[in-house]
Amino acid sequence: MNFRIGYGWDSHEFRRGVPLKIGGIKLPHDRGLAGHSDGDVLLHALTDALLGAVAAGDIGSHFPSTDKKWKGADSSTFVQHALKRVASAGYTVANVDSTLILSAPRIGPHARAIQARVAELLRIPKNNVGIKAKTPEGMGSDNAAIAHVVVLLMRRRQDSDRVALEAAEETPQPVIDDVVEKVLEGVSEPEKKKASTSPRITSKHRK
Ligand code: MG
């Protein structure tokens, strides 16, 4: 498969006396998100989306909340772990889209900072990271933050493929013609006739 899609969802409850972290960014607010780790709802949904895309289980199976090791953990650790699983499966992240649902604080003023941090964590350009936010109208979830994330992965090009492609792109057409000519010299007449009627390799074909 050249492409894979992944989806992740998470929710955390607001609690006083806890710092608020969303997408790896500390946001000024009177309450934070309760959780075994730093409660970063967006990074948890992102981790699940990455793991899901390569069918590698979920965040809870990799980082059980019963394990004291992850108490207060920086959730970017989970994203980095999931990224390694993506890489070992032979894929790279193409783009990410997300929606946060929370009544407060307003995400708009921080969306660019969150976008930049998530892009940095994923090592992709900022314009490949979508950060959207909504308030939970009629959902009765005013004391919770919810995150939905989708990711698209693409198969990483093998080094050998890249070398061959670069060599092909740098080879001038006369050299290719010459090689084709030499190959044809070595084949029998009927074969040669057949080969010469086949489509020529042009720079257009090589692109
Ligand atoms: Mg969570």
PDB file of C-alpha atoms and ligand atoms in Angstrom:
ATOM      1  CA  MET A   1       0.000   0.000   0.000  1.00  0.00           C
ATOM      2  CA  ASN A   2       1.330   3.436  -0.899  1.00  0.00           C
ATOM      3  CA  PHE A   3      -0.952   5.306   1.500  1.00  0.00           C
ATOM      4  CA  ARG A   4      -2.492   4.584   4.880  1.00  0.00           C
ATOM      5  CA  ILE A   5      -4.996   6.585   6.919  1.00  0.00           C
ATOM      6  CA  GLY A   6      -5.173   6.781  10.699  1.00  0.00           C
ATOM      7  CA  TYR A   7      -7.741   8.188  13.112  1.00  0.00           C
ATOM      8  CA  GLY A   8      -7.514   9.006  16.814  1.00  0.00           C
ATOM      9  CA  TRP A   9      -9.873  10.409  19.424  1.00  0.00           C
ATOM     10  CA  ASP A  10      -9.374  11.382  23.058  1.00  0.00           C
ATOM     11  CA  SER A  11     -11.045  13.297  25.880  1.00  0.00           C
ATOM     12  CA  HIS A  12      -9.838  14.629  29.218  1.00  0.00           C
ATOM     13  CA  GLU A  13     -11.606  16.309  32.089  1.00  0.00           C
ATOM     14  CA  PHE A  14     -10.662  19.806  33.257  1.00  0.00           C
ATOM     15  CA  ARG A  15      -9.295  20.081  36.778  1.00  0.00           C
ATOM     16  CA  ARG A  16      -8.124  23.059  38.829  1.00  0.00           C
ATOM     17  CA  GLY A  17      -4.475  23.230  39.853  1.00  0.00           C
ATOM     18  CA  VAL A  18      -3.228  21.406  36.753  1.00  0.00           C
ATOM     19  CA  PRO A  19      -1.340  23.192  33.928  1.00  0.00           C
ATOM     20  CA  LEU A  20      -3.150  23.145  30.580  1.00  0.00           C
ATOM     21  CA  LYS A  21      -1.158  21.618  27.701  1.00  0.00           C
ATOM     22  CA  ILE A  22      -2.627  21.170  24.237  1.00  0.00           C
ATOM     23  CA  GLY A  23      -0.529  20.131  21.232  1.00  0.00           C
ATOM     24  CA  GLY A  24       2.643  20.434  23.285  1.00  0.00           C
ATOM     25  CA  ILE A  25       1.909  24.106  24.123  1.00  0.00           C
ATOM     26  CA  LYS A  26       1.171  25.417  27.610  1.00  0.00           C
ATOM     27  CA  LEU A  27      -1.949  27.579  27.471  1.00  0.00           C
ATOM     28  CA  PRO A  28      -2.893  30.181  30.080  1.00  0.00           C
ATOM     29  CA  HIS A  29      -6.086  28.987  31.830  1.00  0.00           C
ATOM     30  CA  ASP A  30      -7.390  28.500  35.359  1.00  0.00           C
ATOM     31  CA  ARG A  31      -7.717  24.737  34.855  1.00  0.00           C
ATOM     32  CA  GLY A  32      -5.748  22.012  33.125  1.00  0.00           C
ATOM     33  CA  LEU A  33      -6.527  18.546  31.820  1.00  0.00           C
ATOM     34  CA  ALA A  34      -6.438  15.710  34.301  1.00  0.00           C
ATOM     35  CA  GLY A  35      -4.638  12.568  33.243  1.00  0.00           C
ATOM     36  CA  HIS A  36      -1.987  10.065  34.157  1.00  0.00           C
ATOM     37  CA  SER A  37       0.474  11.873  31.872  1.00  0.00           C
ATOM     38  CA  ASP A  38       0.426  15.637  31.171  1.00  0.00           C
ATOM     39  CA  GLY A  39      -3.152  15.209  29.855  1.00  0.00           C
ATOM     40  CA  ASP A  40      -2.371  16.563  26.374  1.00  0.00           C
ATOM     41  CA  VAL A  41      -5.579  15.499  24.657  1.00  0.00           C
ATOM     42  CA  LEU A  42      -4.412  16.507  21.158  1.00  0.00           C
ATOM     43  CA  LEU A  43      -1.098  14.620  21.334  1.00  0.00           C
ATOM     44  CA  HIS A  44      -2.892  11.541  22.681  1.00  0.00           C
ATOM     45  CA  ALA A  45      -5.348  11.552  19.756  1.00  0.00           C
ATOM     46  CA  LEU A  46      -2.412  12.141  17.379  1.00  0.00           C
ATOM     47  CA  THR A  47      -0.508   9.184  18.881  1.00  0.00           C
ATOM     48  CA  ASP A  48      -3.550   6.955  18.397  1.00  0.00           C
ATOM     49  CA  ALA A  49      -3.985   8.154  14.809  1.00  0.00           C
ATOM     50  CA  LEU A  50      -0.323   7.349  14.009  1.00  0.00           C
ATOM     51  CA  LEU A  51      -0.463   3.928  15.680  1.00  0.00           C
ATOM     52  CA  GLY A  52      -3.822   3.167  14.065  1.00  0.00           C
ATOM     53  CA  ALA A  53      -2.506   4.021  10.603  1.00  0.00           C
ATOM     54  CA  VAL A  54       0.045   1.196  10.851  1.00  0.00           C
ATOM     55  CA  ALA A  55      -2.319  -1.086  12.832  1.00  0.00           C
ATOM     56  CA  ALA A  56       0.064  -0.999  15.810  1.00  0.00           C
ATOM     57  CA  GLY A  57      -2.489  -0.958  18.632  1.00  0.00           C
ATOM     58  CA  ASP A  58      -3.375   2.101  20.697  1.00  0.00           C
ATOM     59  CA  ILE A  59      -1.758   4.478  23.152  1.00  0.00           C
ATOM     60  CA  GLY A  60      -3.029   2.475  26.140  1.00  0.00           C
ATOM     61  CA  SER A  61      -1.363  -0.737  24.932  1.00  0.00           C
ATOM     62  CA  HIS A  62       1.990   1.030  24.493  1.00  0.00           C
ATOM     63  CA  PHE A  63       1.843   3.297  27.567  1.00  0.00           C
ATOM     64  CA  PRO A  64      -0.459   1.716  30.167  1.00  0.00           C
ATOM     65  CA  SER A  65      -1.788   4.210  32.729  1.00  0.00           C
ATOM     66  CA  THR A  66      -1.051   1.563  35.377  1.00  0.00           C
ATOM     67  CA  ASP A  67       2.677   2.041  34.708  1.00  0.00           C
ATOM     68  CA  LYS A  68       4.136   4.638  37.085  1.00  0.00           C
ATOM     69  CA  LYS A  69       6.794   5.392  34.480  1.00  0.00           C
ATOM     70  CA  TRP A  70       4.274   7.496  32.508  1.00  0.00           C
ATOM     71  CA  LYS A  71       2.996   9.524  35.477  1.00  0.00           C
ATOM     72  CA  GLY A  72       3.182  13.183  34.478  1.00  0.00           C
ATOM     73  CA  ALA A  73       4.972  12.194  31.219  1.00  0.00           C
ATOM     74  CA  ASP A  74       5.452  14.728  28.434  1.00  0.00           C
ATOM     75  CA  SER A  75       3.050  13.433  25.754  1.00  0.00           C
ATOM     76  CA  SER A  76       5.487  14.306  22.977  1.00  0.00           C
ATOM     77  CA  THR A  77       7.281  11.089  24.074  1.00  0.00           C
ATOM     78  CA  PHE A  78       4.188   9.122  22.961  1.00  0.00           C
ATOM     79  CA  VAL A  79       4.141  10.878  19.581  1.00  0.00           C
ATOM     80  CA  GLN A  80       7.845  10.160  19.043  1.00  0.00           C
ATOM     81  CA  HIS A  81       7.298   6.477  19.861  1.00  0.00           C
ATOM     82  CA  ALA A  82       4.367   6.258  17.441  1.00  0.00           C
ATOM     83  CA  LEU A  83       6.446   7.988  14.750  1.00  0.00           C
ATOM     84  CA  LYS A  84       9.123   5.315  15.136  1.00  0.00           C
ATOM     85  CA  ARG A  85       6.477   2.649  14.574  1.00  0.00           C
ATOM     86  CA  VAL A  86       5.353   4.522  11.447  1.00  0.00           C
ATOM     87  CA  ALA A  87       8.958   4.699  10.183  1.00  0.00           C
ATOM     88  CA  SER A  88       9.678   1.023  10.918  1.00  0.00           C
ATOM     89  CA  ALA A  89       6.546   0.088   8.949  1.00  0.00           C
ATOM     90  CA  GLY A  90       8.103   1.980   6.002  1.00  0.00           C
ATOM     91  CA  TYR A  91       5.917   5.082   6.057  1.00  0.00           C
ATOM     92  CA  THR A  92       6.236   8.816   6.546  1.00  0.00           C
ATOM     93  CA  VAL A  93       3.571  11.365   7.570  1.00  0.00           C
ATOM     94  CA  ALA A  94       2.027  13.266   4.642  1.00  0.00           C
ATOM     95  CA  ASN A  95      -0.409  15.472   6.572  1.00  0.00           C
ATOM     96  CA  VAL A  96      -2.519  15.694   9.687  1.00  0.00           C
ATOM     97  CA  ASP A  97      -5.882  17.286  10.395  1.00  0.00           C
ATOM     98  CA  SER A  98      -7.467  17.809  13.783  1.00  0.00           C
ATOM     99  CA  THR A  99     -10.499  19.235  15.565  1.00  0.00           C
ATOM    100  CA  LEU A 100     -10.509  20.258  19.215  1.00  0.00           C
ATOM    101  CA  ILE A 101     -13.837  20.556  21.023  1.00  0.00           C
ATOM    102  CA  LEU A 102     -13.810  22.554  24.253  1.00  0.00           C
ATOM    103  CA  SER A 103     -15.748  25.426  25.765  1.00  0.00           C
ATOM    104  CA  ALA A 104     -12.682  27.318  27.049  1.00  0.00           C
ATOM    105  CA  PRO A 105     -10.070  28.625  26.590  1.00  0.00           C
ATOM    106  CA  ARG A 106     -10.383  29.867  23.006  1.00  0.00           C
ATOM    107  CA  ILE A 107      -7.922  27.976  20.811  1.00  0.00           C
ATOM    108  CA  GLY A 108      -7.876  30.517  17.950  1.00  0.00           C
ATOM    109  CA  PRO A 109      -5.175  32.777  19.447  1.00  0.00           C
ATOM    110  CA  HIS A 110      -2.918  29.735  20.061  1.00  0.00           C
ATOM    111  CA  ALA A 111      -3.685  27.720  16.934  1.00  0.00           C
ATOM    112  CA  ARG A 112      -0.533  28.830  15.095  1.00  0.00           C
ATOM    113  CA  ALA A 113       1.729  27.944  18.026  1.00  0.00           C
ATOM    114  CA  ILE A 114       0.060  24.527  18.344  1.00  0.00           C
ATOM    115  CA  GLN A 115       0.339  23.976  14.588  1.00  0.00           C
ATOM    116  CA  ALA A 116       4.071  24.854  14.656  1.00  0.00           C
ATOM    117  CA  ARG A 117       4.770  22.523  17.594  1.00  0.00           C
ATOM    118  CA  VAL A 118       2.857  19.573  16.111  1.00  0.00           C
ATOM    119  CA  ALA A 119       4.636  20.086  12.752  1.00  0.00           C
ATOM    120  CA  GLU A 120       7.969  20.153  14.572  1.00  0.00           C
ATOM    121  CA  LEU A 121       7.160  16.920  16.439  1.00  0.00           C
ATOM    122  CA  LEU A 122       6.166  15.220  13.185  1.00  0.00           C
ATOM    123  CA  ARG A 123       9.023  16.796  11.182  1.00  0.00           C
ATOM    124  CA  ILE A 124       6.644  18.005   8.472  1.00  0.00           C
ATOM    125  CA  PRO A 125       5.900  21.521   7.132  1.00  0.00           C
ATOM    126  CA  LYS A 126       3.434  23.638   9.138  1.00  0.00           C
ATOM    127  CA  ASN A 127       1.017  23.832   6.237  1.00  0.00           C
ATOM    128  CA  ASN A 128       0.601  20.041   6.471  1.00  0.00           C
ATOM    129  CA  VAL A 129      -0.923  20.346   9.950  1.00  0.00           C
ATOM    130  CA  GLY A 130      -4.562  21.404  10.361  1.00  0.00           C
ATOM    131  CA  ILE A 131      -5.664  22.717  13.765  1.00  0.00           C
ATOM    132  CA  LYS A 132      -9.376  23.490  14.109  1.00  0.00           C
ATOM    133  CA  ALA A 133     -11.454  24.178  17.211  1.00  0.00           C
ATOM    134  CA  LYS A 134     -15.146  24.212  18.097  1.00  0.00           C
ATOM    135  CA  THR A 135     -17.180  24.757  21.241  1.00  0.00           C
ATOM    136  CA  PRO A 136     -19.303  21.807  22.409  1.00  0.00           C
ATOM    137  CA  GLU A 137     -22.755  23.196  21.562  1.00  0.00           C
ATOM    138  CA  GLY A 138     -25.471  21.098  23.150  1.00  0.00           C
ATOM    139  CA  MET A 139     -23.118  18.296  24.095  1.00  0.00           C
ATOM    140  CA  GLY A 140     -23.058  18.927  27.835  1.00  0.00           C
ATOM    141  CA  SER A 141     -19.299  18.373  27.866  1.00  0.00           C
ATOM    142  CA  ASP A 142     -18.252  21.837  29.055  1.00  0.00           C
ATOM    143  CA  ASN A 143     -15.840  20.377  31.586  1.00  0.00           C
ATOM    144  CA  ALA A 144     -13.991  18.278  29.042  1.00  0.00           C
ATOM    145  CA  ALA A 145     -11.600  18.772  26.133  1.00  0.00           C
ATOM    146  CA  ILE A 146     -12.031  16.444  23.163  1.00  0.00           C
ATOM    147  CA  ALA A 147      -9.669  15.940  20.210  1.00  0.00           C
ATOM    148  CA  HIS A 148     -10.183  14.200  16.870  1.00  0.00           C
ATOM    149  CA  VAL A 149      -7.147  13.620  14.615  1.00  0.00           C
ATOM    150  CA  VAL A 150      -6.708  12.045  11.185  1.00  0.00           C
ATOM    151  CA  VAL A 151      -3.337  11.362   9.582  1.00  0.00           C
ATOM    152  CA  LEU A 152      -2.315  10.319   6.101  1.00  0.00           C
ATOM    153  CA  LEU A 153       0.860   8.283   5.728  1.00  0.00           C
ATOM    154  CA  MET A 154       2.740   7.653   2.498  1.00  0.00           C
ATOM    155  CA  ARG A 155       5.200   4.891   1.790  1.00  0.00           C
ATOM    156  CA  ARG A 156       8.773   6.027   2.192  1.00  0.00           C
ATOM    157  CA  ARG A 157      10.770   5.800  -1.004  1.00  0.00           C
ATOM    158  CA  GLN A 158      13.617   3.331  -0.597  1.00  0.00           C
ATOM    159  CA  ASP A 159      17.139   4.751  -0.861  1.00  0.00           C
ATOM    160  CA  SER A 160      17.869   2.449  -3.813  1.00  0.00           C
ATOM    161  CA  ASP A 161      14.773   3.774  -5.649  1.00  0.00           C
ATOM    162  CA  ARG A 162      15.870   7.349  -5.070  1.00  0.00           C
ATOM    163  CA  VAL A 163      19.421   6.753  -6.344  1.00  0.00           C
ATOM    164  CA  ALA A 164      18.079   5.071  -9.492  1.00  0.00           C
ATOM    165  CA  LEU A 165      15.559   7.862 -10.073  1.00  0.00           C
ATOM    166  CA  GLU A 166      18.134  10.613  -9.582  1.00  0.00           C
ATOM    167  CA  ALA A 167      20.542   8.850 -11.931  1.00  0.00           C
ATOM    168  CA  ALA A 168      17.782   8.499 -14.548  1.00  0.00           C
ATOM    169  CA  GLU A 169      16.828  12.163 -14.231  1.00  0.00           C
ATOM    170  CA  GLU A 170      20.440  13.281 -14.619  1.00  0.00           C
ATOM    171  CA  THR A 171      21.212  11.051 -17.622  1.00  0.00           C
ATOM    172  CA  PRO A 172      21.119  13.014 -20.898  1.00  0.00           C
ATOM    173  CA  GLN A 173      18.889  11.534 -23.628  1.00  0.00           C
ATOM    174  CA  PRO A 174      21.811  10.913 -26.098  1.00  0.00           C
ATOM    175  CA  VAL A 175      23.421   8.624 -23.493  1.00  0.00           C
ATOM    176  CA  ILE A 176      20.180   6.665 -23.163  1.00  0.00           C
ATOM    177  CA  ASP A 177      19.862   6.443 -26.967  1.00  0.00           C
ATOM    178  CA  ASP A 178      23.421   5.151 -27.117  1.00  0.00           C
ATOM    179  CA  VAL A 179      22.756   2.479 -24.485  1.00  0.00           C
ATOM    180  CA  VAL A 180      19.564   1.396 -26.259  1.00  0.00           C
ATOM    181  CA  GLU A 181      21.496   1.216 -29.551  1.00  0.00           C
ATOM    182  CA  LYS A 182      24.216  -0.967 -27.963  1.00  0.00           C
ATOM    183  CA  VAL A 183      21.623  -3.279 -26.459  1.00  0.00           C
ATOM    184  CA  LEU A 184      19.904  -3.618 -29.827  1.00  0.00           C
ATOM    185  CA  GLU A 185      23.235  -4.480 -31.508  1.00  0.00           C
ATOM    186  CA  GLY A 186      23.400  -7.570 -29.331  1.00  0.00           C
ATOM    187  CA  VAL A 187      19.982  -8.934 -30.241  1.00  0.00           C
ATOM    188  CA  SER A 188      18.896 -10.922 -33.294  1.00  0.00           C
ATOM    189  CA  GLU A 189      17.332  -9.155 -36.287  1.00  0.00           C
ATOM    190  CA  PRO A 190      13.653 -10.086 -35.649  1.00  0.00           C
ATOM    191  CA  GLU A 191      14.009  -9.070 -31.992  1.00  0.00           C
ATOM    192  CA  LYS A 192      15.685  -5.819 -33.036  1.00  0.00           C
ATOM    193  CA  LYS A 193      12.830  -5.038 -35.397  1.00  0.00           C
ATOM    194  CA  LYS A 194      10.335  -5.674 -32.629  1.00  0.00           C
ATOM    195  CA  ALA A 195      12.295  -3.552 -30.133  1.00  0.00           C
ATOM    196  CA  SER A 196      12.693  -0.637 -32.527  1.00  0.00           C
ATOM    197  CA  THR A 197       8.934  -0.401 -32.941  1.00  0.00           C
ATOM    198  CA  SER A 198       8.417  -0.176 -29.171  1.00  0.00           C
ATOM    199  CA  PRO A 199       7.986   3.297 -27.662  1.00  0.00           C
ATOM    200  CA  ARG A 200      11.177   5.305 -27.285  1.00  0.00           C
ATOM    201  CA  ILE A 201      12.292   6.366 -23.847  1.00  0.00           C
ATOM    202  CA  THR A 202      11.839  10.090 -23.724  1.00  0.00           C
ATOM    203  CA  SER A 203      12.485  12.554 -20.941  1.00  0.00           C
ATOM    204  CA  LYS A 204       8.698  12.786 -20.613  1.00  0.00           C
ATOM    205  CA  HIS A 205       8.501   9.070 -19.832  1.00  0.00           C
ATOM    206  CA  ARG A 206      11.308   9.303 -17.355  1.00  0.00           C
ATOM    207  CA  LYS A 207       9.590  11.947 -15.245  1.00  0.00           C
TER     208      LYS A 207
HETATM  209 MG    MG B   1      -5.606  10.727  26.915  1.00  0.00          MG
END
